Coordinates of C-alpha atoms in Angstrom, one line a residue:
Chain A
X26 CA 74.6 132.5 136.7
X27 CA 71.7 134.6 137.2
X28 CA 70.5 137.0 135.0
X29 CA 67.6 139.5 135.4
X30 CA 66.5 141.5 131.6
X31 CA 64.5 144.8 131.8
X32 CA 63.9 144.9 128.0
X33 CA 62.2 148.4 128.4
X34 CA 64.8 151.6 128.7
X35 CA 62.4 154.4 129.2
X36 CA 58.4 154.4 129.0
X37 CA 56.6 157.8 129.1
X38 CA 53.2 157.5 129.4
X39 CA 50.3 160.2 130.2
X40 CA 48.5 160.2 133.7
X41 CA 45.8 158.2 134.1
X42 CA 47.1 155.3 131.7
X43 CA 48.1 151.9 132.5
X44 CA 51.4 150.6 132.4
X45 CA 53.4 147.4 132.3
X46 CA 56.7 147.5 133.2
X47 CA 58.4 144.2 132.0
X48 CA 61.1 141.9 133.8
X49 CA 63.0 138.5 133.0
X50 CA 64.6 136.4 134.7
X51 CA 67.2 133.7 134.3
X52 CA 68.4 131.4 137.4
X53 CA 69.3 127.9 137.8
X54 CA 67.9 127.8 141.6
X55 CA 64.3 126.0 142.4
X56 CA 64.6 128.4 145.4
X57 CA 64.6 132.0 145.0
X58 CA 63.2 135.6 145.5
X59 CA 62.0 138.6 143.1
X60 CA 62.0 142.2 144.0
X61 CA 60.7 145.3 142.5
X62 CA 62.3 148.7 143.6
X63 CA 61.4 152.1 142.8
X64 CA 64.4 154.7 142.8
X65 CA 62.6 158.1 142.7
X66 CA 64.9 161.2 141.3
X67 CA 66.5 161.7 145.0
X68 CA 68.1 157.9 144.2
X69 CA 67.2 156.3 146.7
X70 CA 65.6 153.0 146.2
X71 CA 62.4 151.9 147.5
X72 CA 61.5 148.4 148.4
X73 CA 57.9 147.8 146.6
X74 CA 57.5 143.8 146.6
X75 CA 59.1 140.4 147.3
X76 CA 57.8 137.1 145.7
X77 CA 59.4 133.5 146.4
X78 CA 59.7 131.0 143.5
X79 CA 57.1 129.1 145.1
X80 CA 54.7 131.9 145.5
X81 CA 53.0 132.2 141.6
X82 CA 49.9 133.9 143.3
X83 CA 49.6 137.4 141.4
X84 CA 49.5 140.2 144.0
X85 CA 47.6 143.7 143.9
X86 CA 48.4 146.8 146.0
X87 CA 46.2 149.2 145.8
X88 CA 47.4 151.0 141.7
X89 CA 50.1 148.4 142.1
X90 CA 49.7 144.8 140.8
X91 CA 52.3 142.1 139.8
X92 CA 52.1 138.8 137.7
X93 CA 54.8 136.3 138.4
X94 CA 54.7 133.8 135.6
X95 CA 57.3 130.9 136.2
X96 CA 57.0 129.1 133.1
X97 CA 58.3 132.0 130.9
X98 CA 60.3 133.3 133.8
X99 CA 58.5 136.3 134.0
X100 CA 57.4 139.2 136.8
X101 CA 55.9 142.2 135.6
X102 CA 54.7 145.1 137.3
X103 CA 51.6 147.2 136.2
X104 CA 50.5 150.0 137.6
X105 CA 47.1 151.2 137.3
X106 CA 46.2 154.9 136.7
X107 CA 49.6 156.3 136.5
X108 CA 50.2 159.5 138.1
X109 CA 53.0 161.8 138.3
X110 CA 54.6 160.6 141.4
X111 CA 55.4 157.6 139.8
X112 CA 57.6 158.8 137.6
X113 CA 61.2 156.8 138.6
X114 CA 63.4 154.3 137.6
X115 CA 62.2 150.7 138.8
X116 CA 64.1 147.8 139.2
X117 CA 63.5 144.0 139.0
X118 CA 65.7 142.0 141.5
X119 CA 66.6 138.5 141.7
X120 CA 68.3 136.9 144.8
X121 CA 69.1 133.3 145.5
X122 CA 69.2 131.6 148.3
X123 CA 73.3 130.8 148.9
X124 CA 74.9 128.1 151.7
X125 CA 76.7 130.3 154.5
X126 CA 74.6 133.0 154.9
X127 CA 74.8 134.9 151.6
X128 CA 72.0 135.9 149.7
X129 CA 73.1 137.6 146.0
X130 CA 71.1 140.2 144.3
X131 CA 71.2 140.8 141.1
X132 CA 69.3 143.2 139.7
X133 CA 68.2 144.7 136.3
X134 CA 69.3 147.2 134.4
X135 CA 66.2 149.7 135.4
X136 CA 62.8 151.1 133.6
X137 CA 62.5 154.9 133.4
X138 CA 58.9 155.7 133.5
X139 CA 57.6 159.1 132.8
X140 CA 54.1 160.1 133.3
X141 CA 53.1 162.9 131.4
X142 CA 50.4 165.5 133.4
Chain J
X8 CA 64.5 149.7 163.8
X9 CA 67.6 149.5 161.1
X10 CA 68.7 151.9 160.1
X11 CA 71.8 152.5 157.0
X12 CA 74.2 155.8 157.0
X13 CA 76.2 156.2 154.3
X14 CA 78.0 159.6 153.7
X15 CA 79.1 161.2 152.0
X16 CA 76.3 162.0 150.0
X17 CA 77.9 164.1 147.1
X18 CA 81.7 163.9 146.6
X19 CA 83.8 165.5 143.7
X20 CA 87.5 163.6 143.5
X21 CA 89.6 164.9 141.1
X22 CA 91.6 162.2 139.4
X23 CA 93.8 160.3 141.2
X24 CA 93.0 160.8 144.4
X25 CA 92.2 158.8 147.1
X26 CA 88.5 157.5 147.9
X27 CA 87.0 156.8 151.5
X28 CA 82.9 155.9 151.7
X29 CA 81.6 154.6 154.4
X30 CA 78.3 152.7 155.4
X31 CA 77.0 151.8 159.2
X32 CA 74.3 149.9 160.1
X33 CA 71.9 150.3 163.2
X34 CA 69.4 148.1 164.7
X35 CA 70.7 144.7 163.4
X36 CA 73.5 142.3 163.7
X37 CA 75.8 139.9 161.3
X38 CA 74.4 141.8 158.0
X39 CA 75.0 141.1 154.6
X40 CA 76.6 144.2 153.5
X41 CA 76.7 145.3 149.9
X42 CA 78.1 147.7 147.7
X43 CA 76.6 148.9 144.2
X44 CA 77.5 151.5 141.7
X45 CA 75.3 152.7 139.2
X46 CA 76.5 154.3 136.6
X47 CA 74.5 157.0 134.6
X48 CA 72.4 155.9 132.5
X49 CA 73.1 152.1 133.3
X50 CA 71.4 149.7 136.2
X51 CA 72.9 148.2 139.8
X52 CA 76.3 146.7 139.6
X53 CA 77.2 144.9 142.1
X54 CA 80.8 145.8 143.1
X55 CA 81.5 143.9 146.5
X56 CA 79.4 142.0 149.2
X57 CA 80.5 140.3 152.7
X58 CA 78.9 137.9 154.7
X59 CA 81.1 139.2 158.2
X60 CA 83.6 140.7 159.8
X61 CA 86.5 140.1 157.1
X62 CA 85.4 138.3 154.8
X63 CA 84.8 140.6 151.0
X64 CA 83.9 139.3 148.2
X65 CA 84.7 141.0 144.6
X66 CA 82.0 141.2 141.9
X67 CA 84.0 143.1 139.2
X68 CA 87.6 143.6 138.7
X69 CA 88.4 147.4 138.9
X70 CA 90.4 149.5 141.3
X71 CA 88.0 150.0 144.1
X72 CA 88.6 147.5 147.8
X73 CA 86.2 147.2 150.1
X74 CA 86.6 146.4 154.1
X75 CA 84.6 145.3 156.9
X76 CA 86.5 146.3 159.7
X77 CA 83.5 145.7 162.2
X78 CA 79.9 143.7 161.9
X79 CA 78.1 147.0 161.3
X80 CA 80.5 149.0 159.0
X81 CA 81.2 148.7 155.5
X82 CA 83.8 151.0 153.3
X83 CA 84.3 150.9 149.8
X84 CA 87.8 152.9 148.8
X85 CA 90.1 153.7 146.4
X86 CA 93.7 154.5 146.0
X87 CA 93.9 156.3 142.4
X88 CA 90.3 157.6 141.2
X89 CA 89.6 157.0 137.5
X90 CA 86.9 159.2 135.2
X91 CA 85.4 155.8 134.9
X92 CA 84.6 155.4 139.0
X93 CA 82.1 158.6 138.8
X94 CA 78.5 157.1 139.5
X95 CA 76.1 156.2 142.4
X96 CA 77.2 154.5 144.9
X97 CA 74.6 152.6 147.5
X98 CA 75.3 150.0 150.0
X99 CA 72.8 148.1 151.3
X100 CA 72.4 145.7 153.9
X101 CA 70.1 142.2 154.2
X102 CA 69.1 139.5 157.0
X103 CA 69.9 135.4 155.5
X104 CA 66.9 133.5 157.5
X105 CA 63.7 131.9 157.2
X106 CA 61.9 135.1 156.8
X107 CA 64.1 136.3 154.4
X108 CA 63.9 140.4 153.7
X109 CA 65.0 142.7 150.9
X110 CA 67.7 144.9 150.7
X111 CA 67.7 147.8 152.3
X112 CA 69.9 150.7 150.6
X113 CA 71.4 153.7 151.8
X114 CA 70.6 157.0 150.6
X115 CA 74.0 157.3 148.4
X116 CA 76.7 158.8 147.4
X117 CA 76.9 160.7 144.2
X118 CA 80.7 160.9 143.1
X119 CA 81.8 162.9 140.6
X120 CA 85.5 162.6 139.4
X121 CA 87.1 165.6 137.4

């Protein structure tokens, strides 16, 4: 079964810092997909990135970087220069590819980041 | 473009009471439809997905059903409310294919039960 670990409850850093937001993930499929979401205080989520499992290339977006590591089953998300607006709860999401038509997402358990003016 | 409506977006049930939400989807057809419930404090739980018209699939045993009724509409429902349902709900939607997207979510609904 799949299985995707957000180790870190809450992080509060202060603007301007750097912080890694950390994800594992456990699946038995060769083929897959990772997602980050950001769920801002008005809950609704917000797509940010999707990686395939045969995608390892590290990706940067603008503040926004990620670094998919498949031997330790691994894809964090750091963001560079934290400012207030990016204060949420982000999710890691893992979805395998399923016969039929049926993709299943399973996501983790959510970071709370707080960025301190 | 797609679009996802799900309403309502706050609800306050008392206990025991029936539960009706609802979830459309514009500007796509044959969806995966899902339903998730997070609970405060606590991540995405997947509750029920469906591949078509029909066809639901249960993630986690509990009181809540879910139906499909048509390609674009998804409803999640209850008979008897528990304490235990209060949480966020959001149903999303996704594409199978070779490009294959994310999830998109609704804006939820925020149920409260007293």
């Amino acid at each position: 079964a799949q299985k995707v670990t957000q180790a870190q409850t809450e992080i509060s850093v202060v603007e301007k810092e750097d912080v890694t937001l950390d994800c594992v993930y456990e699946t038995r499929d060769t083929t897959y997909y990772l997602f980050w979401y950001k769920q801002p205080p008005s809950g609704e989520l917000v797509f940010l990135i999707r990686r395939n499992s045969f995608d390892e290339q590290n990706e940067i977006s603008g503040r926004y970087s990620w670094n998919f590591q498949k031997s330790t089953s691994s894809f964090n998300f750091t963001i560079t220069a934290s400012q207030v607006v990016d204060s949420a709860v982000y999710f890691c999401a893992l979805s395998e590819d399923y016969s039929g038509g049926y993709q299943k997402v399973t996501f983790g358990t959510g970071t709370k980041l707080q960025v301190i003016p | 473009s797609q679009t996802i409506h799900q309403w309502p977006a706050t609800l306050v049930q008392p206990v025991g009471s029936p539960l009706s939400l609802e979830c459309t989807v514009e500007g796509t057809s044959n969806p995966n439809l899902y339903w998730y419930r997070q609970a405060a404090g606590r991540g995405l739980q997947l509750l029920f997905y469906s591949v078509g018209i029909g066809q639901i699939s249960s993630e986690v045993p509990q009181n809540l059903s879910a139906s499909r009724p048509q390609d674009r509409q998804f409803i999640l429902s209850s008979k008897k409310l528990l304490l235990s349902d209060s949480g966020f709900y959001l149903c999303a939607w996704s594409v199978w294919g070779p490009r294959l997207t994310e999830a998109f979510f609704g804006q939820g609904t925020r149920l409260t039960v007293v």
